[in-house]
Amino acid sequence: MIISNPKLKRLVQKYRQIRLLGQTRALLDWDLNVNLPPKAAQERADQSAYLAELVVDRWMEPEFRRLMDQVKNKKTSLNKEEKAIVRNLEEGARYYFNVPKKIIVEFEETSSKAFMSWKKAKEEDRFTNFLPDLKKLIKLSQIVAQHLGFKSNPYDALLNLYEPGLTTKKCRQIFNQLQPELTKILKKIQKSDHYQAKSGLVSGKLSYPKETQRQLTQFVLKRMGYDFASGRMDVSPHPFTTELSRHDVRVTTWYHQSDFRDSLSAAMHEGGHALYEQGVDIIYSSTPLASGVSLGIHESQSRFWENQVGRNPQFLKFLMPTIQAFYPDQLGQVGEERIIRLFNQVKPSLIRVEADEVTYNLHIALRFQLEEGLINDKIRAKDLPDLWRQKMKQFLGIEPKTDREGALQDVHWSYGSFGYFPTYTLGNLYAAQFAKKMEEDLDLDQLVGQGELGTILAWQREKIHQHGSLYWPDELIKRVTGEGLRVKYFLEYLQEKYKKIYDL
Ligand code: MG
């Protein structure tokens, strides 16, 4: 894209270096997750930390800051895209301009140490081994929040690092609205005659060979419109998507021999993230408009493909002959209804990443309450395992026996990423609101029933993907749906869908 203001042009060139370093670092991380020989972990951590340091230096370069100040004063003379570039740069730089370098470096060092201690603590199921590093990260996050500034709650400053404009108050409103309704839906489903907490089709004697799973996920990804010439699919301990450049957006999945759903759902989820990145207008490449706008909006794209499409009964009917062709011995004689309920199984579970659509956000509500308490010193880190058990009992009616399935289960706190979790719930809410709007323009059920996913992608491309980071989340949701984010669309989606599936 053509930028006429010479100072802004120079800024965008400087930003490009930051982006190149970031993408190079992302390649190291991808390799760490997909290929790295086990003995090379420390060496890779050193390489990655060095690149991270270079990124910090680039953001903190005096010329960068000088240019930012100059451009900020000229804002009125800029066009819409240029203004968005300045806004995004200001947002990106806020952390580096306000937090002292000493703290940033300490944070990086502590979190890379904490990742190791968390990993070991989780393996050994010993929370106390992670506790010292966790305490340090909480303290550092509190300091960071003070430097970033906030109106009423330091947790706001951290939420804002992940989702521009998000506040504790807004999160609280969302979870207060969600929690009782989700519990109600869950209880209704559990009372249904069709309710089955377990299925003989998965996690039992039946085996689904990895190679067959790979072919099936590849088939679905292609059908979704994922461009394999601008990406690839690999295997990693936890599925993820990474954007290494405009034409290199990679996804990973995982294969569980006894449950063929996991690889498919993960690939559709990551595929949704990837479609967003592959769909940004090419003229924005290398500018601060190039990527998806926020974690919440990004997650809405992945959840849409995973749930609104992947778990849609009509889509499963479409996919049924293919699934049966891939697994003739395991599923050849199984009826549609069983497969539909299998993909839409609802039950309280201990592990967030394995949770269904109904209970998932209860896992997030729990983490939100704990994080907010920690950052405000209302909760002590050492009490986390007990509090976790209490809240699991309260929200989901089950309790973990180990901390591995409790306070140690997620990697996020070892990175010091407090304020990240709520973006997952935002993603689910945005997804439902976008889908509701999409249904005014398209017959979603009919399209997925015919496997016509291209029409759906074209809608997303036009309304969401092409804009990259031009519009901020609040602006984007209003532009696309005509109103700000509302909880009710997600609840209506769940109520309608599960009413049909479970005859509620
Ligand atoms: Mg995701």
Coordinates of C-alpha atoms and ligand atoms in Angstrom, one line a residue, residues 239-241 269-270 273 295 298-303 306 352 360 420 424, ligand 1:
P239 CA -2.2 -27.8 18.1
F240 CA -1.4 -24.2 17.0
T241 CA -1.3 -21.9 14.0
H269 CA -10.0 -24.9 14.6
E270 CA -6.4 -24.1 13.5
H273 CA -7.2 -19.2 12.4
L295 CA -7.0 -12.6 19.9
H298 CA -9.0 -14.5 15.8
E299 CA -10.5 -17.1 18.1
S300 CA -13.9 -16.3 16.7
Q301 CA -12.7 -17.4 13.3
S302 CA -11.3 -20.7 14.6
R303 CA -14.2 -21.5 16.8
E306 CA -14.6 -25.9 14.7
R352 CA -10.2 -27.0 29.3
Y360 CA -15.9 -24.5 27.9
Y420 CA -5.2 -13.9 28.0
Y424 CA -11.2 -17.4 24.4
Ligands
MG1 MG -7.3 -20.8 19.0

